Short mmCIF file of C-alpha atoms in Angstrom, two decimals:
data_model
loop_
_atom_site.label_atom_id
_atom_site.label_comp_id
_atom_site.label_asym_id
_atom_site.label_seq_id
_atom_site.Cartn_x
_atom_site.Cartn_y
_atom_site.Cartn_z
CA MET A 9 -40.18 63.83 51.63
CA LYS A 10 -43.64 62.45 51.17
CA GLY A 11 -43.75 59.02 49.47
CA SER A 12 -39.98 58.44 49.52
CA CYS A 13 -37.25 56.94 51.65
CA ARG A 14 -33.54 57.61 51.88
CA PHE A 15 -30.92 54.85 51.95
CA SER A 16 -27.22 54.75 52.64
CA PRO A 17 -25.39 54.51 49.29
CA ASN A 18 -23.08 51.82 50.65
CA LYS A 19 -25.88 49.45 51.49
CA PHE A 20 -26.84 48.73 47.92
CA ASP A 21 -24.68 49.61 44.94
CA GLY A 22 -22.29 52.38 45.90
CA ARG A 23 -24.12 55.11 44.00
CA LYS A 24 -24.50 58.66 45.33
CA PRO A 25 -27.23 59.19 47.94
CA ALA A 26 -30.60 59.83 46.37
CA TYR A 27 -34.23 60.08 47.37
CA LEU A 28 -36.06 57.07 45.98
CA SER A 29 -39.71 56.53 45.21
CA VAL A 30 -41.61 53.75 46.97
CA TYR A 31 -41.60 51.81 43.69
CA GLN A 32 -37.82 52.12 43.39
CA THR A 33 -37.38 51.17 47.03
CA LEU A 34 -39.43 47.99 46.64
CA ASN A 35 -37.47 47.02 43.56
CA ILE A 36 -34.16 47.47 45.38
CA LEU A 37 -35.38 45.43 48.33
CA LYS A 38 -36.58 42.70 45.98
CA LYS A 39 -33.17 42.58 44.34
CA GLU A 40 -31.38 42.51 47.69
CA ILE A 41 -33.50 39.57 48.85
CA ARG A 42 -32.61 37.67 45.68
CA MET A 43 -28.89 38.40 46.04
CA LYS A 44 -26.89 35.19 46.02
CA GLU A 45 -23.57 33.85 47.19
CA TYR A 46 -21.81 31.87 44.49
CA LYS A 47 -19.46 29.33 46.05
CA HIS A 48 -17.17 26.78 44.46
CA PHE A 49 -18.56 23.28 43.91
CA ILE A 50 -15.87 20.80 44.95
CA ASN A 51 -16.22 17.08 45.63
CA GLY A 52 -20.02 17.34 45.70
CA ASP A 53 -20.20 20.25 48.17
CA TYR A 54 -20.48 24.02 47.93
CA VAL A 55 -17.46 25.55 49.64
CA GLY A 56 -16.22 29.09 50.11
CA SER A 57 -12.75 30.29 49.23
CA GLN A 58 -10.26 29.27 51.89
CA LYS A 59 -8.81 32.78 52.02
CA GLY A 60 -12.23 34.44 51.90
CA LYS A 61 -11.57 36.37 48.70
CA THR A 62 -14.72 37.43 46.78
CA PHE A 63 -15.89 39.69 43.96
CA GLU A 64 -19.22 41.13 42.81
CA ASN A 65 -21.57 39.75 40.17
CA ARG A 66 -23.74 42.50 38.67
CA CYS A 67 -26.68 42.35 36.30
CA PRO A 68 -25.92 44.08 32.99
CA VAL A 69 -29.54 45.17 32.59
CA ASP A 70 -29.34 47.86 35.29
CA ASN A 71 -26.05 47.13 37.10
CA HIS A 72 -27.74 45.98 40.31
CA LEU A 73 -25.82 43.58 42.53
CA LEU A 74 -26.78 39.95 41.91
CA GLY A 75 -24.46 38.42 44.45
CA ILE A 76 -21.00 37.78 45.77
CA VAL A 77 -18.73 35.27 44.03
CA HIS A 78 -15.96 33.41 45.82
CA GLU A 79 -12.59 33.68 44.07
CA ALA A 80 -10.48 30.52 44.09
CA ASP A 81 -6.87 30.62 45.18
CA GLU A 82 -4.25 27.91 44.57
CA GLN A 83 -5.47 25.86 47.53
CA ASP A 84 -9.07 25.87 46.29
CA VAL A 85 -8.03 24.82 42.80
CA ASP A 86 -5.71 22.16 44.16
CA LEU A 87 -8.57 20.70 46.21
CA ALA A 88 -10.86 20.64 43.17
CA VAL A 89 -8.29 19.00 40.88
CA LYS A 90 -7.34 16.37 43.48
CA SER A 91 -11.03 15.62 44.06
CA ALA A 92 -11.49 15.12 40.33
CA LYS A 93 -8.40 12.87 40.18
CA LYS A 94 -9.66 10.75 43.05
CA ALA A 95 -13.09 10.37 41.43
CA LEU A 96 -11.46 8.82 38.36
CA LYS A 97 -10.54 5.80 40.48
CA GLY A 98 -13.81 5.71 42.39
CA PRO A 99 -17.36 4.76 41.40
CA TRP A 100 -17.21 6.90 38.24
CA GLY A 101 -14.22 5.01 36.89
CA ASN A 102 -15.89 1.67 37.58
CA MET A 103 -19.15 2.49 35.80
CA THR A 104 -20.02 1.02 32.43
CA GLN A 105 -20.64 3.29 29.47
CA ASN A 106 -24.36 2.57 29.71
CA GLN A 107 -24.43 3.55 33.38
CA ARG A 108 -22.69 6.84 32.64
CA THR A 109 -25.04 7.51 29.73
CA GLU A 110 -28.05 6.86 31.96
CA LEU A 111 -26.78 9.33 34.56
CA LEU A 112 -26.04 12.04 31.98
CA ASN A 113 -29.51 11.61 30.48
CA LYS A 114 -30.89 12.21 33.97
CA VAL A 115 -28.84 15.40 34.18
CA ALA A 116 -30.35 16.61 30.90
CA ASP A 117 -33.87 15.79 32.07
CA ARG A 118 -33.31 17.51 35.42
CA ILE A 119 -32.09 20.72 33.77
CA ASN A 120 -35.32 20.76 31.78
CA GLU A 121 -37.35 20.08 34.92
CA ARG A 122 -35.67 23.11 36.53
CA PHE A 123 -35.90 25.06 33.28
CA ASP A 124 -37.26 28.28 34.80
CA GLU A 125 -34.48 28.44 37.41
CA PHE A 126 -31.78 28.05 34.77
CA LEU A 127 -33.55 30.57 32.53
CA GLU A 128 -33.70 33.21 35.26
CA ALA A 129 -30.08 32.63 36.29
CA GLU A 130 -28.82 32.83 32.71
CA CYS A 131 -30.77 35.97 31.85
CA LEU A 132 -29.82 37.80 35.06
CA ASP A 133 -26.14 37.09 34.39
CA THR A 134 -26.17 37.98 30.68
CA GLY A 135 -29.14 40.33 30.28
CA LYS A 136 -30.29 38.45 27.20
CA PRO A 137 -34.01 38.25 26.42
CA HIS A 138 -35.98 35.27 27.67
CA SER A 139 -37.11 34.69 24.09
CA ILE A 140 -33.53 33.84 23.08
CA ALA A 141 -32.41 31.90 26.16
CA ARG A 142 -35.65 29.93 26.25
CA HIS A 143 -35.14 28.57 22.74
CA ILE A 144 -31.34 28.31 22.55
CA ASP A 145 -29.31 28.48 25.76
CA ILE A 146 -31.24 26.28 28.16
CA PRO A 147 -32.67 23.52 25.91
CA ARG A 148 -29.46 23.15 23.94
CA GLY A 149 -27.39 23.28 27.11
CA ALA A 150 -29.41 20.34 28.45
CA ALA A 151 -29.36 18.48 25.12
CA ASN A 152 -25.54 18.43 25.09
CA PHE A 153 -25.52 15.75 27.79
CA LYS A 154 -27.78 13.40 25.84
CA ALA A 155 -26.40 14.08 22.38
CA PHE A 156 -22.77 13.45 23.23
CA SER A 157 -23.25 10.53 25.62
CA GLU A 158 -25.32 8.65 23.06
CA THR A 159 -23.10 9.54 20.09
CA LEU A 160 -19.87 8.56 21.81
CA ALA A 161 -21.30 5.42 23.36
CA ASN A 162 -22.12 4.01 19.92
CA HIS A 163 -18.92 4.87 18.07
CA PRO A 164 -16.74 1.86 17.18
CA THR A 165 -12.97 1.72 17.49
CA GLU A 166 -10.59 0.41 14.84
CA SER A 167 -9.38 -3.15 14.31
CA PHE A 168 -6.71 -4.50 11.93
CA ARG A 169 -5.44 -7.99 11.05
CA LEU A 170 -1.65 -8.22 10.68
CA ASP A 171 0.31 -10.93 8.87
CA THR A 172 3.31 -12.29 10.81
CA PRO A 173 6.35 -14.34 9.69
CA ASP A 174 5.08 -17.50 11.41
CA GLY A 175 1.86 -17.35 9.45
CA ASN A 176 -0.40 -17.18 12.50
CA GLY A 177 -0.90 -13.44 12.37
CA ALA A 178 -1.97 -10.88 14.94
CA VAL A 179 -4.95 -8.68 15.61
CA ASN A 180 -4.70 -4.99 16.54
CA VAL A 181 -7.64 -3.60 18.49
CA GLY A 182 -8.18 0.06 19.32
CA HIS A 183 -9.17 0.71 22.91
CA ARG A 184 -10.22 4.10 24.25
CA THR A 185 -9.67 5.24 27.82
CA PRO A 186 -10.58 8.53 29.51
CA LYS A 187 -7.92 11.20 29.23
CA GLY A 188 -8.23 12.05 32.92
CA VAL A 189 -9.02 15.37 34.59
CA ILE A 190 -10.18 17.97 32.07
CA ALA A 191 -9.91 21.70 32.78
CA VAL A 192 -12.89 23.47 31.19
CA ILE A 193 -12.55 27.23 30.67
CA SER A 194 -15.92 28.44 29.43
CA PRO A 195 -17.05 31.87 28.14
CA TRP A 196 -19.74 34.36 29.15
CA ASN A 197 -21.71 34.79 25.93
CA LEU A 198 -23.55 31.43 26.04
CA PRO A 199 -22.60 30.30 29.55
CA LEU A 200 -24.65 27.12 29.98
CA LEU A 201 -24.61 25.98 26.36
CA LEU A 202 -20.88 26.34 25.77
CA MET A 203 -19.98 24.92 29.16
CA THR A 204 -22.07 21.76 28.69
CA TRP A 205 -20.79 21.52 25.10
CA LYS A 206 -17.47 20.60 26.75
CA VAL A 207 -18.60 18.96 29.99
CA GLY A 208 -21.09 16.66 28.21
CA PRO A 209 -18.58 14.78 26.01
CA ALA A 210 -15.87 14.93 28.67
CA LEU A 211 -18.07 13.09 31.19
CA ALA A 212 -19.52 10.77 28.55
CA CYS A 213 -15.97 9.58 27.82
CA GLY A 214 -15.39 8.82 31.50
CA ASN A 215 -13.32 11.86 32.43
CA THR A 216 -13.83 14.14 35.39
CA VAL A 217 -13.87 17.93 35.08
CA VAL A 218 -12.95 21.13 36.86
CA VAL A 219 -14.85 24.02 35.30
CA LYS A 220 -13.89 27.67 35.54
CA PRO A 221 -16.84 29.67 34.19
CA SER A 222 -16.38 33.27 33.18
CA GLU A 223 -16.26 35.64 36.14
CA GLU A 224 -19.08 37.55 34.42
CA THR A 225 -21.53 34.62 34.39
CA PRO A 226 -21.15 32.23 37.35
CA ALA A 227 -24.80 31.37 37.98
CA THR A 228 -25.83 28.45 35.75
CA THR A 229 -22.54 26.59 36.13
CA THR A 230 -22.88 26.88 39.91
CA LEU A 231 -26.51 25.74 39.77
CA LEU A 232 -25.51 22.68 37.74
CA GLY A 233 -23.72 21.34 40.81
CA GLU A 234 -27.10 20.89 42.51
CA VAL A 235 -28.37 18.97 39.49
CA MET A 236 -25.34 16.67 39.50
CA ASN A 237 -26.02 15.79 43.15
CA GLU A 238 -29.74 15.32 42.54
CA CYS A 239 -29.01 12.87 39.72
CA GLY A 240 -26.49 10.83 41.66
CA VAL A 241 -23.33 11.82 39.81
CA PRO A 242 -20.50 10.77 42.17
CA ALA A 243 -18.71 13.45 44.16
CA GLY A 244 -15.62 14.84 42.44
CA VAL A 245 -16.78 14.12 38.90
CA PHE A 246 -18.02 17.69 38.32
CA ASN A 247 -16.21 20.54 40.07
CA VAL A 248 -16.49 24.32 39.72
CA VAL A 249 -14.00 27.01 40.73
CA HIS A 250 -14.68 30.72 40.28
CA GLY A 251 -12.29 33.53 39.54
CA PHE A 252 -10.34 35.38 36.90
CA GLY A 253 -7.48 34.49 34.58
CA SER A 254 -3.94 35.62 35.31
CA GLY A 255 -3.03 35.32 38.98
CA SER A 256 -6.38 33.70 39.76
CA ALA A 257 -8.37 30.52 39.20
CA GLY A 258 -7.70 30.34 35.46
CA GLN A 259 -3.94 30.40 35.81
CA PHE A 260 -3.92 28.07 38.83
CA LEU A 261 -6.10 25.57 36.98
CA THR A 262 -4.29 25.51 33.65
CA THR A 263 -0.86 25.20 35.30
CA HIS A 264 -1.86 22.49 37.76
CA PRO A 265 0.31 19.39 37.15
CA LEU A 266 -2.60 16.95 37.63
CA ILE A 267 -4.65 18.47 34.78
CA ASP A 268 -4.51 16.10 31.80
CA ALA A 269 -6.18 18.26 29.14
CA ILE A 270 -7.52 21.78 28.71
CA THR A 271 -10.49 22.88 26.62
CA PHE A 272 -11.12 26.60 26.17
CA THR A 273 -13.47 29.00 24.43
CA GLY A 274 -12.61 32.69 24.49
CA GLU A 275 -10.45 35.40 23.02
CA THR A 276 -7.25 34.57 21.18
CA SER A 277 -4.86 36.33 23.58
CA THR A 278 -6.15 34.24 26.49
CA GLY A 279 -5.91 31.14 24.35
CA GLU A 280 -2.25 31.88 23.64
CA ALA A 281 -1.52 32.08 27.37
CA ILE A 282 -3.28 28.74 27.95
CA VAL A 283 -1.30 27.09 25.14
CA LYS A 284 1.92 28.19 26.85
CA ALA A 285 0.72 26.75 30.16
CA ALA A 286 -0.33 23.49 28.50
CA ALA A 287 3.13 23.08 26.94
CA VAL A 288 4.51 22.28 30.40
CA GLY A 289 3.73 18.60 30.75
CA LEU A 290 2.59 18.34 27.12
CA ARG A 291 -1.12 18.44 28.02
CA SER A 292 -3.72 18.13 25.27
CA ILE A 293 -5.52 21.33 24.28
CA SER A 294 -8.66 22.24 22.36
CA MET A 295 -9.00 25.95 21.60
CA GLU A 296 -11.92 27.82 20.06
CA CYS A 297 -10.85 31.43 19.95
CA GLY A 298 -11.75 34.74 18.30
CA GLY A 299 -13.16 35.48 14.88
CA LYS A 300 -13.80 38.29 12.41
CA ASN A 301 -16.23 36.34 10.32
CA PRO A 302 -17.23 37.33 6.76
CA GLY A 303 -20.66 37.12 5.19
CA ILE A 304 -20.75 37.03 1.40
CA VAL A 305 -23.96 38.07 -0.37
CA PHE A 306 -24.13 37.43 -4.12
CA ALA A 307 -26.55 39.21 -6.43
CA ASP A 308 -28.38 35.94 -7.16
CA CYS A 309 -29.26 35.42 -3.48
CA ASP A 310 -32.75 35.18 -2.08
CA MET A 311 -32.79 38.71 -0.63
CA ASP A 312 -35.29 37.90 2.12
CA LYS A 313 -33.19 34.97 3.35
CA ALA A 314 -29.93 36.90 3.11
CA VAL A 315 -31.24 39.89 5.07
CA GLU A 316 -32.90 37.76 7.72
CA GLY A 317 -29.83 35.55 8.07
CA THR A 318 -27.43 38.49 8.30
CA MET A 319 -29.67 40.19 10.86
CA ARG A 320 -29.34 37.12 13.05
CA SER A 321 -25.63 36.57 12.48
CA ALA A 322 -24.72 40.20 13.21
CA PHE A 323 -27.16 41.14 15.98
CA VAL A 324 -28.51 38.09 17.83
CA ASN A 325 -27.33 37.91 21.45
CA CYS A 326 -26.31 41.56 21.07
CA GLY A 327 -23.59 40.46 18.63
CA GLN A 328 -21.84 38.45 21.33
CA VAL A 329 -21.46 35.23 19.34
CA CYS A 330 -18.08 33.90 18.26
CA LEU A 331 -19.64 32.77 14.98
CA GLY A 332 -21.27 36.16 14.31
CA THR A 333 -20.77 38.21 11.17
CA GLU A 334 -18.90 41.52 11.55
CA ARG A 335 -17.79 41.87 7.89
CA VAL A 336 -20.47 41.76 5.19
CA TYR A 337 -19.53 41.78 1.48
CA VAL A 338 -22.41 42.44 -0.92
CA GLU A 339 -22.24 42.20 -4.72
CA ARG A 340 -22.52 45.73 -6.12
CA PRO A 341 -25.82 45.43 -8.09
CA ILE A 342 -27.75 44.73 -4.86
CA PHE A 343 -25.56 46.67 -2.41
CA ASP A 344 -27.84 49.70 -1.87
CA GLU A 345 -30.96 47.57 -1.53
CA PHE A 346 -29.29 45.22 0.94
CA VAL A 347 -28.02 48.06 3.14
CA LYS A 348 -31.45 49.68 3.10
CA ARG A 349 -33.24 46.51 4.13
CA LEU A 350 -30.72 45.58 6.83
CA LYS A 351 -31.11 49.08 8.32
CA GLU A 352 -34.87 48.60 8.34
CA GLY A 353 -34.40 45.32 10.20
CA VAL A 354 -32.14 46.91 12.80
CA ALA A 355 -34.61 49.75 13.32
CA LYS A 356 -37.25 47.18 14.30
CA LEU A 357 -35.16 45.56 17.04
CA LYS A 358 -36.83 45.96 20.43
CA LEU A 359 -34.51 46.73 23.33
CA GLY A 360 -35.77 45.70 26.73
CA ARG A 361 -35.42 43.75 29.94
CA PRO A 362 -35.10 39.95 29.59
CA GLU A 363 -38.69 39.43 30.72
CA ASP A 364 -40.23 42.18 28.54
CA GLU A 365 -42.71 40.77 26.06
CA GLY A 366 -41.42 41.18 22.52
CA ALA A 367 -37.91 42.23 23.58
CA ASN A 368 -35.32 40.67 21.27
CA PHE A 369 -32.23 42.75 22.06
CA GLY A 370 -30.59 43.04 25.46
CA PRO A 371 -27.53 44.76 26.90
CA LEU A 372 -23.92 43.72 26.53
CA VAL A 373 -22.60 41.44 29.26
CA SER A 374 -20.94 44.18 31.34
CA LEU A 375 -20.12 47.85 31.51
CA GLU A 376 -16.48 46.98 30.87
CA HIS A 377 -17.37 45.22 27.64
CA ARG A 378 -19.74 48.05 26.69
CA ASN A 379 -16.83 50.49 27.05
CA LYS A 380 -14.72 48.34 24.74
CA VAL A 381 -17.42 48.06 22.06
CA HIS A 382 -18.26 51.75 22.33
CA SER A 383 -14.59 52.62 21.82
CA TYR A 384 -14.79 50.85 18.45
CA TYR A 385 -17.94 52.81 17.61
CA LYS A 386 -15.96 56.02 18.15
CA LEU A 387 -12.98 54.63 16.25
CA ALA A 388 -15.16 53.78 13.24
CA VAL A 389 -16.11 57.45 12.88
CA GLU A 390 -12.49 58.49 13.26
CA GLU A 391 -11.51 56.03 10.53
CA GLY A 392 -14.06 57.54 8.14
CA ALA A 393 -17.11 55.29 8.43
CA THR A 394 -20.57 56.30 7.36
CA VAL A 395 -22.84 55.40 10.27
CA GLU A 396 -25.92 53.98 8.60
CA ILE A 397 -27.73 53.39 11.89
CA GLY A 398 -26.84 53.32 15.58
CA GLY A 399 -23.34 54.18 16.73
CA GLY A 400 -24.04 55.24 20.29
CA ILE A 401 -25.50 54.41 23.68
CA PRO A 402 -29.32 54.48 23.86
CA ASP A 403 -31.32 56.33 26.47
CA MET A 404 -33.11 53.48 28.24
CA GLY A 405 -34.66 55.62 30.94
CA GLU A 406 -33.73 56.17 34.58
CA ALA A 407 -34.33 52.56 35.62
CA LEU A 408 -31.98 51.05 33.03
CA ASN A 409 -29.42 53.69 32.09
CA ASP A 410 -26.86 52.23 34.50
CA GLY A 411 -26.92 49.02 32.47
CA ALA A 412 -24.58 47.97 29.66
CA TRP A 413 -26.83 49.04 26.79
CA ILE A 414 -25.53 49.91 23.35
CA GLU A 415 -27.11 50.57 19.96
CA PRO A 416 -27.03 47.98 17.16
CA THR A 417 -24.89 49.59 14.47
CA ILE A 418 -24.17 49.36 10.74
CA TRP A 419 -21.27 51.07 8.98
CA THR A 420 -20.28 51.51 5.35
CA GLY A 421 -17.38 53.27 3.65
CA LEU A 422 -14.41 52.05 5.66
CA PRO A 423 -11.13 51.07 3.96
CA ASP A 424 -10.13 47.41 4.11
CA ASN A 425 -7.23 48.17 6.46
CA ALA A 426 -9.38 49.97 9.05
CA ARG A 427 -9.05 48.56 12.55
CA VAL A 428 -12.82 48.27 12.83
CA VAL A 429 -12.77 45.99 9.78
CA ARG A 430 -9.82 43.90 10.96
CA GLU A 431 -10.21 43.53 14.74
CA GLU A 432 -12.82 41.46 16.55
CA ILE A 433 -15.32 43.74 18.31
CA PHE A 434 -17.80 41.17 19.68
CA GLY A 435 -20.71 43.55 19.67
CA PRO A 436 -23.91 44.24 17.69
CA CYS A 437 -22.28 45.78 14.66
CA CYS A 438 -21.14 45.09 11.11
CA HIS A 439 -19.44 46.85 8.23
CA ILE A 440 -20.92 46.38 4.75
CA ARG A 441 -18.70 46.69 1.66
CA PRO A 442 -19.53 46.20 -2.04
CA PHE A 443 -17.59 43.80 -4.29
CA ASP A 444 -17.56 43.11 -8.03
CA THR A 445 -16.12 39.66 -8.68
CA GLU A 446 -16.01 36.25 -7.06
CA GLU A 447 -12.22 36.30 -6.99
CA GLU A 448 -12.21 39.70 -5.29
CA VAL A 449 -14.58 38.70 -2.50
CA ILE A 450 -12.74 35.44 -1.78
CA ALA A 451 -9.54 37.42 -1.28
CA LEU A 452 -11.32 39.97 0.94
CA ALA A 453 -13.00 37.31 3.06
CA ASN A 454 -9.73 35.46 3.65
CA ASP A 455 -7.71 38.62 4.36
CA THR A 456 -7.72 38.17 8.14
CA GLU A 457 -5.68 36.50 10.84
CA TYR A 458 -8.83 34.70 11.98
CA GLY A 459 -10.55 31.70 10.44
CA LEU A 460 -13.58 30.60 12.41
CA ALA A 461 -16.68 30.83 10.22
CA ALA A 462 -18.15 32.29 7.03
CA THR A 463 -21.61 32.58 5.47
CA ILE A 464 -22.46 32.53 1.76
CA TRP A 465 -25.77 33.66 0.30
CA SER A 466 -26.42 32.54 -3.28
CA GLU A 467 -29.00 30.48 -5.14
CA SER A 468 -26.24 28.95 -7.29
CA SER A 469 -25.17 25.65 -5.74
CA ALA A 470 -22.07 25.43 -7.92
CA ARG A 471 -20.87 28.90 -6.95
CA SER A 472 -21.68 28.43 -3.28
CA ILE A 473 -19.71 25.19 -3.01
CA ARG A 474 -16.86 26.58 -5.10
CA VAL A 475 -16.52 29.61 -2.81
CA ALA A 476 -17.04 27.58 0.38
CA GLU A 477 -14.16 25.30 -0.54
CA GLN A 478 -11.86 28.33 -0.75
CA MET A 479 -12.82 29.84 2.61
CA GLU A 480 -9.96 29.62 5.12
CA THR A 481 -12.29 28.82 8.00
CA GLY A 482 -13.38 25.89 10.13
CA LEU A 483 -17.08 26.32 9.31
CA VAL A 484 -19.02 27.62 6.32
CA TRP A 485 -22.78 28.09 6.12
CA ILE A 486 -24.54 28.34 2.77
CA ASN A 487 -27.93 30.11 2.88
CA SER A 488 -28.11 29.64 6.65
CA TRP A 489 -26.32 30.57 9.85
CA PHE A 490 -25.76 28.82 13.18
CA LEU A 491 -27.43 25.66 11.90
CA ARG A 492 -25.58 23.07 13.99
CA ASP A 493 -25.56 19.29 13.79
CA LEU A 494 -23.79 18.16 16.96
CA ARG A 495 -22.27 15.21 15.09
CA THR A 496 -20.17 17.51 12.89
CA ALA A 497 -16.73 19.01 13.49
CA PHE A 498 -16.52 22.38 15.20
CA GLY A 499 -13.43 24.55 15.43
CA GLY A 500 -11.42 27.29 13.77
CA ALA A 501 -8.42 27.79 11.51
CA LYS A 502 -5.56 30.30 11.78
CA GLN A 503 -5.80 32.25 15.06
CA SER A 504 -9.37 31.11 15.65
CA GLY A 505 -8.38 27.88 17.31
CA ILE A 506 -6.68 24.52 17.53
CA GLY A 507 -8.43 21.18 17.20
CA ARG A 508 -12.00 20.08 16.58
CA GLU A 509 -14.83 19.05 18.87
CA GLY A 510 -18.32 17.77 18.17
CA GLY A 511 -19.56 14.23 17.54
CA VAL A 512 -16.81 11.65 17.13
CA HIS A 513 -14.26 14.47 16.87
CA GLY A 514 -14.77 15.05 20.58
CA LEU A 515 -13.87 11.40 21.10
CA GLU A 516 -10.42 12.14 19.72
CA PHE A 517 -9.83 14.90 22.25
CA TYR A 518 -11.49 13.48 25.35
CA THR A 519 -9.96 9.98 25.16
CA GLU A 520 -6.62 8.31 24.71
CA LEU A 521 -6.60 5.77 21.88
CA LYS A 522 -4.56 2.76 22.89
CA ASN A 523 -3.60 0.00 20.46
CA ILE A 524 -3.70 -3.57 21.82
CA CYS A 525 -1.78 -6.04 19.67
CA ILE A 526 -2.78 -9.70 20.15
CA LYS A 527 -0.46 -12.35 18.73
CA LEU A 528 -2.46 -15.32 17.43
#
């Protein structure tokens, strides 16, 4: 055929044989050249799996093969954990707090110096638009190293004077020591940001880490190993093992007897399995799990702010945010207007490749996750929902239709016991329901097994605070969303998590507080 070439289907992505245009051929070759091998990072070196086991990493934009990821077995994990344990007694353990802070500040600066590399890696893994990752994922991922090292370095410990029978007294002084080797299980929705959110304070407190990133998004965590070496972080302080959960790296890591604490972000069912593993040996845990977060919109809200804020909380990052809003409750007098304006906002979202100018909505992280979210779209109709907008899979054209694309979706009309209203979907969708009284909406918002976050939109300060105090959640935003001060507590209630991190609260998890009693 003139102007085309034929390739073996096995050479590229396993699709059926097809005649390809020159343009398509060049694109495939470009992708193949860029294909990577993601190895573990252990004791300062990149190493392959000892048993040679690997799996594919595919781009959710068009499902092309990004690279091959090494899957850790028990031997690989054991090597990583023992390297981390050894580093505790080496140069890292002998450094002063100021020396560690200086190194971590270098890490933050180096991430920013290699900004474009981290941006490309993050967007290829997740499919998210550059416009989002450029302003959130990469800069905030870098900032975590500086923010936590400086906050924790300047936090005082406690001291008490004690009277004694001999009249001389005693002084009790609090002394913090690193907890040890921390297992970090990080998610795929904000891979760099949420990984460094844990690694930053862990290292600042003098611990060493073994990180298992999500199997869906290995790139930026792997790349961070290079940065650690470039900045002079001692070997064994930062380690990375790739793989899955049960029967793979996740299970081997969380059950390893030399792990001193486990920090996890992900779905509740996985968190429950990790809690069981942590019970053996009584290891410390910090869990930030699922959510089915409510947004409450009162009639006295600033409508522009409420619509804009709900648009972000329901649809940013394709709805793949643990703090996102999937249940929206709107006071009846403004219900129709709010639904109308939110639909208009959704209709303006621009789907496109990460690098497309103006694109602000990408694909879901994988075809597997797209299938899950789409199953809820079908279920919503079965349960009686009115589909206000969306509800399906968009036609993105031949070049992108193999990707994990899905339409942003709004429903109304579902009963409160519908599965779509009660179960976490983790996609770009929300159900909007009217309410009549403050008491009614508080009961509706709290009627869930989850308790991560809530948003309240009202121009009445008294009402907003009154309602916020009654939310059974770890976080509440009033007239805002995702506005984060890294000094504040972060975590969920009910089945949304255990423990708090952020600021000095991270100090409680990442250190052991020892009391030293001095008799005078």
